[in-house]
Coordinates of C-alpha atoms in Angstrom, one line a residue:
M1 CA 0.0 0.0 0.0
S2 CA 1.6 3.3 -1.0
V3 CA 0.9 6.9 -1.4
V4 CA 2.1 9.2 -4.2
Y5 CA 2.5 13.0 -3.8
N6 CA 0.7 14.9 -6.4
G7 CA 2.7 18.1 -7.0
S8 CA 0.3 19.6 -9.5
L9 CA -2.0 20.7 -6.8
S10 CA 0.7 22.7 -5.0
Q11 CA -0.3 25.7 -7.1
R12 CA -3.5 25.8 -5.0
G13 CA -1.5 25.5 -1.8
L14 CA -2.3 21.9 -1.4
L15 CA -0.2 18.8 -1.1
C16 CA -2.3 15.9 -2.4
L17 CA -1.8 12.3 -1.3
R18 CA -3.3 10.1 -4.1
C19 CA -4.4 6.8 -2.7
P20 CA -6.4 3.9 -4.3
Q21 CA -10.0 3.9 -3.1
N22 CA -10.5 0.2 -3.9
L23 CA -8.2 -2.6 -2.9
P24 CA -7.0 -4.8 -5.9
E25 CA -8.6 -8.2 -6.2
N26 CA -5.3 -10.0 -6.2
L27 CA -3.9 -8.2 -3.1
D28 CA -1.7 -10.6 -1.2
V29 CA -1.4 -10.1 2.6
A30 CA 2.2 -11.0 2.2
D31 CA 2.8 -7.7 0.5
M32 CA 1.8 -5.9 3.7
I33 CA 2.8 -8.4 6.5
H34 CA 6.2 -10.0 6.4
T35 CA 7.3 -12.7 8.7
T36 CA 10.9 -13.9 9.2
S37 CA 13.3 -15.5 11.7
L38 CA 16.3 -13.6 12.7
S39 CA 19.6 -15.5 12.8
E40 CA 22.0 -15.2 15.6
T41 CA 24.3 -13.3 13.2
E42 CA 21.6 -10.8 12.4
F43 CA 20.3 -10.4 15.9
P44 CA 22.8 -11.7 18.5
Y45 CA 20.5 -11.3 21.5
T46 CA 18.1 -13.6 23.4
Y47 CA 14.8 -12.3 24.8
D48 CA 16.0 -12.7 28.4
Q49 CA 19.2 -10.7 27.6
L50 CA 17.2 -7.8 26.2
K51 CA 14.8 -7.9 29.1
D52 CA 17.6 -7.7 31.6
Q53 CA 18.9 -4.6 29.7
G54 CA 15.5 -2.9 29.6
M55 CA 14.9 -3.6 25.9
P56 CA 17.4 -0.9 24.7
A57 CA 16.4 0.9 21.5
R58 CA 20.0 0.6 20.2
C59 CA 19.4 -3.1 19.8
F60 CA 16.6 -2.4 17.3
P61 CA 18.4 -0.5 14.4
K62 CA 16.3 0.7 11.5
N63 CA 18.4 -1.2 9.0
I64 CA 17.0 -4.5 10.4
F65 CA 13.6 -3.6 11.7
L66 CA 12.4 -1.2 8.9
R67 CA 13.2 -3.3 5.9
N68 CA 11.3 -2.6 2.7
L69 CA 8.4 -4.9 2.0
P70 CA 7.5 -5.9 -1.6
A71 CA 4.7 -3.4 -1.7
M72 CA 6.9 -0.7 -0.3
S73 CA 9.8 -0.8 -2.7
S74 CA 10.8 2.7 -3.5
S75 CA 10.1 4.0 -7.0
G76 CA 11.4 7.5 -6.4
E77 CA 11.3 10.3 -3.8
A78 CA 7.6 10.8 -4.3
F79 CA 6.8 7.3 -3.0
S80 CA 6.1 6.6 0.7
P81 CA 4.6 3.6 2.5
I82 CA 1.2 3.9 4.0
F83 CA 1.3 0.7 6.1
G84 CA 3.5 -2.3 6.6
M85 CA 3.9 -4.9 9.4
Q86 CA 6.9 -7.1 10.1
I87 CA 7.0 -10.0 12.5
Y88 CA 10.4 -11.2 13.7
F89 CA 11.1 -14.4 15.6
F90 CA 14.4 -14.7 17.6
D91 CA 15.7 -16.7 20.5
G92 CA 13.0 -16.7 23.1
G93 CA 10.8 -13.9 21.8
M94 CA 8.9 -12.3 19.0
I95 CA 8.9 -8.7 17.7
V96 CA 5.9 -7.1 15.9
A97 CA 7.0 -4.0 14.0
T98 CA 4.6 -1.6 12.2
I99 CA 5.3 1.2 9.8
C100 CA 2.7 3.9 9.1
H101 CA 2.8 7.1 7.0
H102 CA 1.9 10.2 9.1
G103 CA -0.1 11.6 6.3
I104 CA -2.5 8.6 6.6
F105 CA -2.3 7.6 10.3
S106 CA -2.0 9.8 13.3
G107 CA -1.0 8.1 16.6
E108 CA -4.7 7.8 17.5
E109 CA -5.5 5.9 14.3
R110 CA -2.4 3.8 14.6
A111 CA -3.5 2.8 18.1
K112 CA -7.0 2.0 17.0
F113 CA -5.7 -0.1 14.1
T114 CA -3.3 -2.0 16.5
Q115 CA -6.0 -2.6 19.1
T116 CA -8.5 -3.8 16.5
L117 CA -5.9 -6.2 14.9
A118 CA -4.9 -7.4 18.4
S119 CA -8.6 -8.1 19.3
N120 CA -9.1 -10.0 16.0
C121 CA -5.9 -12.1 16.7
K122 CA -7.2 -12.9 20.2
N123 CA -10.6 -13.9 18.8
I124 CA -9.0 -16.2 16.2
G125 CA -6.8 -17.8 18.9
E126 CA -9.9 -18.5 21.0
G127 CA -11.8 -19.9 18.1
K128 CA -14.2 -17.0 17.8
R129 CA -15.4 -15.1 14.7
F130 CA -14.8 -11.5 14.4
E131 CA -17.2 -9.2 12.6
D132 CA -16.2 -6.9 9.8
T133 CA -16.5 -3.2 10.8
E134 CA -17.6 -0.7 8.2
Y135 CA -16.2 2.8 8.7
A136 CA -18.2 5.7 7.3
Y137 CA -15.2 7.6 6.1
A138 CA -16.1 10.5 3.8
H139 CA -13.4 9.7 1.2
D140 CA -14.8 11.5 -1.8
Q141 CA -13.3 14.9 -2.6
E142 CA -16.7 16.7 -2.5
A143 CA -17.3 15.6 1.1
Q144 CA -13.7 16.5 2.1
D145 CA -14.0 19.9 0.6
H146 CA -17.2 20.6 2.5
I147 CA -15.4 19.7 5.8
W148 CA -12.5 22.0 5.3
A149 CA -14.7 24.8 3.8
S150 CA -16.7 24.9 7.1
L151 CA -13.4 25.4 9.0
T152 CA -11.7 27.9 6.7
P153 CA -12.9 31.4 5.8
P154 CA -12.9 32.2 2.1
P155 CA -9.7 33.5 0.5
P156 CA -7.8 35.6 -0.5
Y157 CA -5.3 35.8 2.4
D158 CA -2.1 37.6 2.9
W159 CA -0.2 34.4 3.5
R160 CA 2.9 36.2 4.7
G161 CA 0.9 38.0 7.3
V162 CA -0.7 34.7 8.3
L163 CA 2.7 33.0 8.5
K164 CA 3.8 35.6 11.1
Q165 CA 1.0 34.4 13.3
C166 CA 2.1 30.7 13.0
P167 CA 5.5 30.5 14.9
E168 CA 5.8 26.8 14.3
F169 CA 6.3 27.4 10.6
T170 CA 8.9 29.1 8.5
T171 CA 9.8 29.1 4.8
C172 CA 12.9 28.5 2.6
E173 CA 12.3 31.2 0.1
G174 CA 15.0 32.0 -2.5
G175 CA 17.1 29.0 -1.6
N176 CA 17.9 30.6 1.8
E177 CA 16.8 27.5 3.7
E178 CA 18.3 27.3 7.2
P179 CA 20.3 24.2 7.8
I180 CA 18.3 21.5 9.6
K181 CA 21.1 20.5 11.9
D182 CA 24.8 21.1 12.0
N183 CA 27.2 18.2 12.0
T184 CA 27.2 17.2 15.7
S185 CA 26.9 13.8 17.2
V186 CA 23.5 13.1 18.6
T187 CA 22.7 10.3 21.1
S188 CA 19.5 8.9 22.6
R189 CA 18.6 7.5 26.0
L190 CA 15.5 6.0 27.5
F191 CA 14.6 7.4 31.0
T192 CA 12.2 5.5 33.2
F193 CA 10.3 7.3 35.9
S194 CA 8.3 5.4 38.5
A195 CA 4.6 6.3 38.9
A196 CA 5.4 7.4 42.5
S197 CA 8.0 9.9 41.3
I198 CA 5.6 11.4 38.8
R199 CA 2.9 11.7 41.5
Q200 CA 5.4 13.4 43.8
L201 CA 6.4 15.8 41.0
K202 CA 2.7 16.6 40.3
D203 CA 2.0 17.1 44.0
S204 CA 5.0 19.5 44.3
I205 CA 3.8 21.6 41.4
I206 CA 0.2 21.6 42.7
N207 CA 1.6 22.9 46.0
Q208 CA 2.5 26.1 44.1
L209 CA -1.1 26.8 43.4
S210 CA -3.1 29.1 45.6
D211 CA -5.0 27.4 48.5
S212 CA -8.4 27.9 46.8
V213 CA -7.3 26.3 43.5
R214 CA -5.5 23.5 45.4
D215 CA -8.7 22.7 47.3
R216 CA -10.5 22.4 43.9
C217 CA -7.8 19.9 42.8
A218 CA -8.4 17.8 45.9
N219 CA -12.2 17.9 45.6
T220 CA -12.4 17.3 41.8
A221 CA -13.8 13.8 41.0
A222 CA -11.5 11.6 38.9
S223 CA -14.4 11.1 36.5
E224 CA -14.8 14.8 35.7
D225 CA -14.4 15.7 32.1
P226 CA -10.6 15.9 31.6
G227 CA -11.1 18.2 28.6
R228 CA -12.4 21.1 30.5
K229 CA -10.0 24.0 30.7
D230 CA -11.3 25.0 34.1
N231 CA -10.5 21.5 35.5
P232 CA -7.3 22.1 37.6
L233 CA -6.5 18.4 37.4
H234 CA -6.6 18.6 33.6
S235 CA -4.4 21.7 33.6
L236 CA -1.8 20.0 35.7
S237 CA -1.9 16.5 34.2
S238 CA 1.0 14.1 34.7
F239 CA 2.1 14.6 31.1
V240 CA 2.2 18.4 31.5
C241 CA 4.2 18.2 34.7
L242 CA 6.6 15.6 33.2
T243 CA 7.0 17.9 30.1
A244 CA 7.9 20.8 32.4
L245 CA 10.5 18.7 34.2
V246 CA 12.2 17.5 31.0
W247 CA 12.1 21.0 29.4
H248 CA 13.7 22.6 32.5
H249 CA 16.6 20.1 32.8
L250 CA 17.1 19.7 29.1
T251 CA 17.6 23.4 28.9
L252 CA 20.0 23.4 31.9
A253 CA 22.1 20.8 30.1
R254 CA 22.4 23.1 27.1
V255 CA 23.1 26.3 29.0
P256 CA 26.9 26.2 28.5
R257 CA 26.5 26.8 24.7
L258 CA 23.4 29.0 24.8
D259 CA 22.7 32.7 25.1
P260 CA 20.5 33.3 28.2
E261 CA 18.2 35.6 26.2
E262 CA 17.7 33.5 23.2
P263 CA 14.3 31.8 22.9
S264 CA 13.8 28.2 24.0
S265 CA 10.9 26.8 21.9
I266 CA 8.6 24.0 22.9
F267 CA 6.5 22.0 20.4
I268 CA 3.7 19.7 21.6
P269 CA 1.8 17.6 19.0
V270 CA -2.0 18.1 19.7
N271 CA -4.6 15.7 18.3
L272 CA -7.5 17.8 16.8
R273 CA -9.9 15.0 17.1
M274 CA -9.4 14.6 20.8
R275 CA -10.1 18.3 21.2
G276 CA -13.3 18.0 19.1
L277 CA -12.0 20.3 16.3
V278 CA -12.6 18.0 13.4
P279 CA -15.2 15.3 12.9
S280 CA -13.7 12.1 14.3
M281 CA -15.0 9.9 11.4
A282 CA -14.6 12.4 8.6
F283 CA -11.3 11.0 7.4
P284 CA -8.7 8.4 8.7
G285 CA -5.7 10.6 8.2
C286 CA -3.4 12.6 10.4
S287 CA -5.1 15.3 12.4
I288 CA -2.1 16.7 14.3
L289 CA -0.9 20.3 14.8
E290 CA 2.1 21.3 16.9
P291 CA 1.6 24.5 18.8
C292 CA 4.9 26.4 19.5
A293 CA 5.6 28.6 22.5
E294 CA 8.8 30.3 23.5
L295 CA 10.4 31.5 26.7
P296 CA 14.0 32.9 27.2
V297 CA 16.5 30.3 28.1
A298 CA 17.2 32.1 31.4
E299 CA 13.6 31.7 32.4
V300 CA 13.4 28.0 31.5
A301 CA 16.7 27.2 33.3
S302 CA 15.9 29.4 36.3
S303 CA 16.6 27.9 39.8
A304 CA 13.7 29.7 41.3
P305 CA 11.5 27.4 43.4
D306 CA 8.4 28.0 41.2
T307 CA 10.1 27.4 37.9
L308 CA 8.4 24.0 37.2
F309 CA 5.0 25.4 38.2
K310 CA 5.4 28.3 35.7
L311 CA 6.6 25.9 33.0
A312 CA 3.7 23.6 33.6
Q313 CA 1.3 26.4 33.2
F314 CA 3.1 27.6 30.1
V315 CA 2.9 24.1 28.6
R316 CA -0.8 23.9 29.4
N317 CA -1.5 27.3 27.8
A318 CA 0.4 26.2 24.7
I319 CA -1.9 23.1 24.3
D320 CA -5.0 25.1 25.1
Q321 CA -4.4 27.7 22.4
V322 CA -5.3 25.0 19.8
D323 CA -9.0 25.9 19.2
H324 CA -11.1 26.6 16.2
A325 CA -9.5 30.0 15.6
Y326 CA -6.0 28.4 15.8
L327 CA -7.0 25.7 13.3
S328 CA -8.7 28.1 10.9
Q329 CA -5.5 30.3 10.9
R330 CA -3.3 27.3 9.9
L331 CA -5.8 26.3 7.2
Q332 CA -5.6 29.8 5.8
L333 CA -1.8 29.4 5.6
F334 CA -2.0 26.0 3.9
T335 CA -4.5 27.2 1.3
S336 CA -2.9 30.5 0.5
I337 CA 0.8 29.9 0.3
P338 CA 1.8 29.5 -3.4
D339 CA 3.7 26.2 -2.8
V340 CA 3.0 24.4 0.5
T341 CA 6.2 22.3 0.1
E342 CA 8.1 25.5 0.9
L343 CA 6.9 25.4 4.5
R344 CA 9.4 24.2 7.0
H345 CA 8.7 23.3 10.6
T346 CA 10.6 25.7 12.9
G347 CA 11.7 22.8 15.1
E348 CA 13.6 21.3 12.1
T349 CA 15.8 24.4 11.5
A350 CA 18.9 25.8 13.1
R351 CA 16.8 28.5 14.7
C352 CA 15.5 25.9 17.1
R353 CA 18.8 24.9 18.7
A354 CA 17.4 25.7 22.2
G355 CA 14.0 24.1 21.7
F356 CA 12.5 20.6 21.9
K357 CA 9.4 18.6 21.0
M358 CA 7.5 16.5 23.6
N359 CA 5.3 13.8 22.0
N360 CA 2.9 11.8 24.0
W361 CA 2.3 8.1 23.0
A362 CA 1.3 7.0 26.5
M363 CA -2.2 5.9 25.5
F364 CA -1.3 4.2 22.3
G365 CA -2.0 0.5 22.7
A366 CA 0.4 -0.9 25.4
D367 CA -2.6 -2.9 26.9
A368 CA -3.7 -4.5 23.7
E369 CA -4.5 -8.1 24.3
W370 CA -3.1 -10.3 21.4
N371 CA -3.1 -13.7 23.1
I372 CA -0.8 -15.0 20.3
V373 CA -0.5 -18.8 20.5
G374 CA 2.9 -19.7 22.0
T375 CA 3.5 -16.5 23.8
A376 CA 3.7 -16.4 27.6
T377 CA 1.7 -13.1 28.0
G378 CA -1.4 -11.9 26.3
A379 CA -0.2 -8.4 25.9
P380 CA 3.3 -7.1 24.8
E381 CA 5.7 -6.7 27.6
W382 CA 7.6 -3.8 25.9
V383 CA 6.9 -1.1 23.3
R384 CA 9.9 0.6 21.7
K385 CA 10.6 3.1 18.9
P386 CA 13.3 1.7 16.6
W387 CA 16.6 3.4 17.4
S388 CA 17.0 6.9 16.2
A389 CA 18.6 10.0 17.8
I390 CA 16.9 13.3 16.9
E391 CA 18.2 16.3 18.8
G392 CA 15.6 17.8 21.2
Y393 CA 13.0 15.2 20.5
A394 CA 11.3 13.4 23.4
I395 CA 8.6 10.8 23.3
V396 CA 6.5 9.4 26.2
L397 CA 6.3 5.8 25.1
P398 CA 3.1 3.7 25.3
R399 CA 2.2 3.0 28.9
K400 CA 0.0 0.4 30.6
N401 CA -3.3 1.6 31.9
D402 CA -2.2 1.0 35.5
P403 CA -1.8 3.8 38.1
D404 CA 1.5 2.2 39.2
A405 CA 2.9 1.6 35.7
D406 CA 6.3 3.3 35.0
W407 CA 6.6 6.3 32.6
E408 CA 9.2 5.8 29.9
V409 CA 10.6 8.8 28.0
T410 CA 13.0 8.5 25.1
L411 CA 15.1 11.6 24.5
G412 CA 17.7 12.6 21.9
L413 CA 20.4 15.2 22.6
R414 CA 23.8 16.2 21.5
E415 CA 26.4 14.0 23.1
E416 CA 27.8 16.8 25.2
D417 CA 24.3 17.9 26.3
M418 CA 23.4 14.3 27.2
E419 CA 26.5 14.1 29.3
Q420 CA 25.5 17.2 31.2
L421 CA 21.9 15.8 31.7
L422 CA 23.2 12.5 33.1
G423 CA 25.4 14.5 35.5
D424 CA 22.4 16.5 36.7
N425 CA 21.9 15.0 40.2
E426 CA 18.5 16.7 40.7
F427 CA 17.1 15.3 37.5
M428 CA 18.6 11.9 38.0
A429 CA 17.1 11.7 41.5
S430 CA 13.7 11.4 39.8
V431 CA 14.8 8.8 37.3
K432 CA 14.4 5.1 38.1
R433 CA 16.5 3.7 35.2
V434 CA 18.5 4.9 32.2
V435 CA 18.7 2.6 29.1
E436 CA 21.0 3.4 26.2

């Protein structure tokens, strides 16, 4: 299954992904799902060895676990995979790897797909039938145009003026594209935080609230709508508090090479469906925007006792700015810029050397029950992102739906910055384990 970029529509400010609407009659599942056994030469680890090491991402290099499938063989730069699954058997264990195109699947859709597939595998293993589910996706162009027309005011727009209001985007006009990264060595680590340490972090931040607001936190029922902006438990969620902690200490690690007054940018992917901004069943594709917010390095790295509280509030405000007006403004930019391929994400340019992105995969399928015949556990014991080191990119990995489950965060930094972070006693005091 593949997607081809249609450059002819770029004159309208659109980047079209042309996909087949009907599956070919002779489609072979082997073209999408590939199964193989890894030899000891290819993969010199046993499951128990990996488990003892904490399943380090460095043991899952992309050249082994992201092999091209027959249906995904490249036919040029314009070709990208939509979906592929690879199943690897090795000494004592099994790895299920999936590849998805972000233009087709957001994390939410990927989680739904994985959970549905797992449920069907479980039913088959138990000798049960599974029912086909029909999804009412509005895949025809007329329906799609109606959806976006309802969200976007009519043109024309001054796209340069709109761009100034969208700090997460920049352009590379006239060949003056900023370098994405300089030639520095980047490394990655996986930091594990116990649930108790995250609760302690959250409590310490809540203690910075006024007495009246803190009382509201204590009296708010756990079942209260977590999407309400006036819900103090929502505004100071575990993810928000963890993001504040990582942002603060990551910036401290970079301080030796930064100007105190230069901006430290934070990018947080926000799912538009979960915020009720687009119809959940209108289309299966990606529905993510990444709000950007900036503070001076000196403020982020401040040793003041209320720094984490201020950063947590700042992170929450960055997320809450994503509303209908925010979405409409981005759609104005996408539909008015002459060539949408000229847009660059600010976080991918040299301007963002003091910033970072914090992505949240915590709810994406770690509890899916597969019950695969021959496995010792019904659900996967570990979820990992194949090894990659992207500077300033943090991901909260999928987490079990258990109050006492650990939080795992993979973080990429320059080698010298990572050395500083690992030597930060205050940060490391909250870390349960570090895996390379």
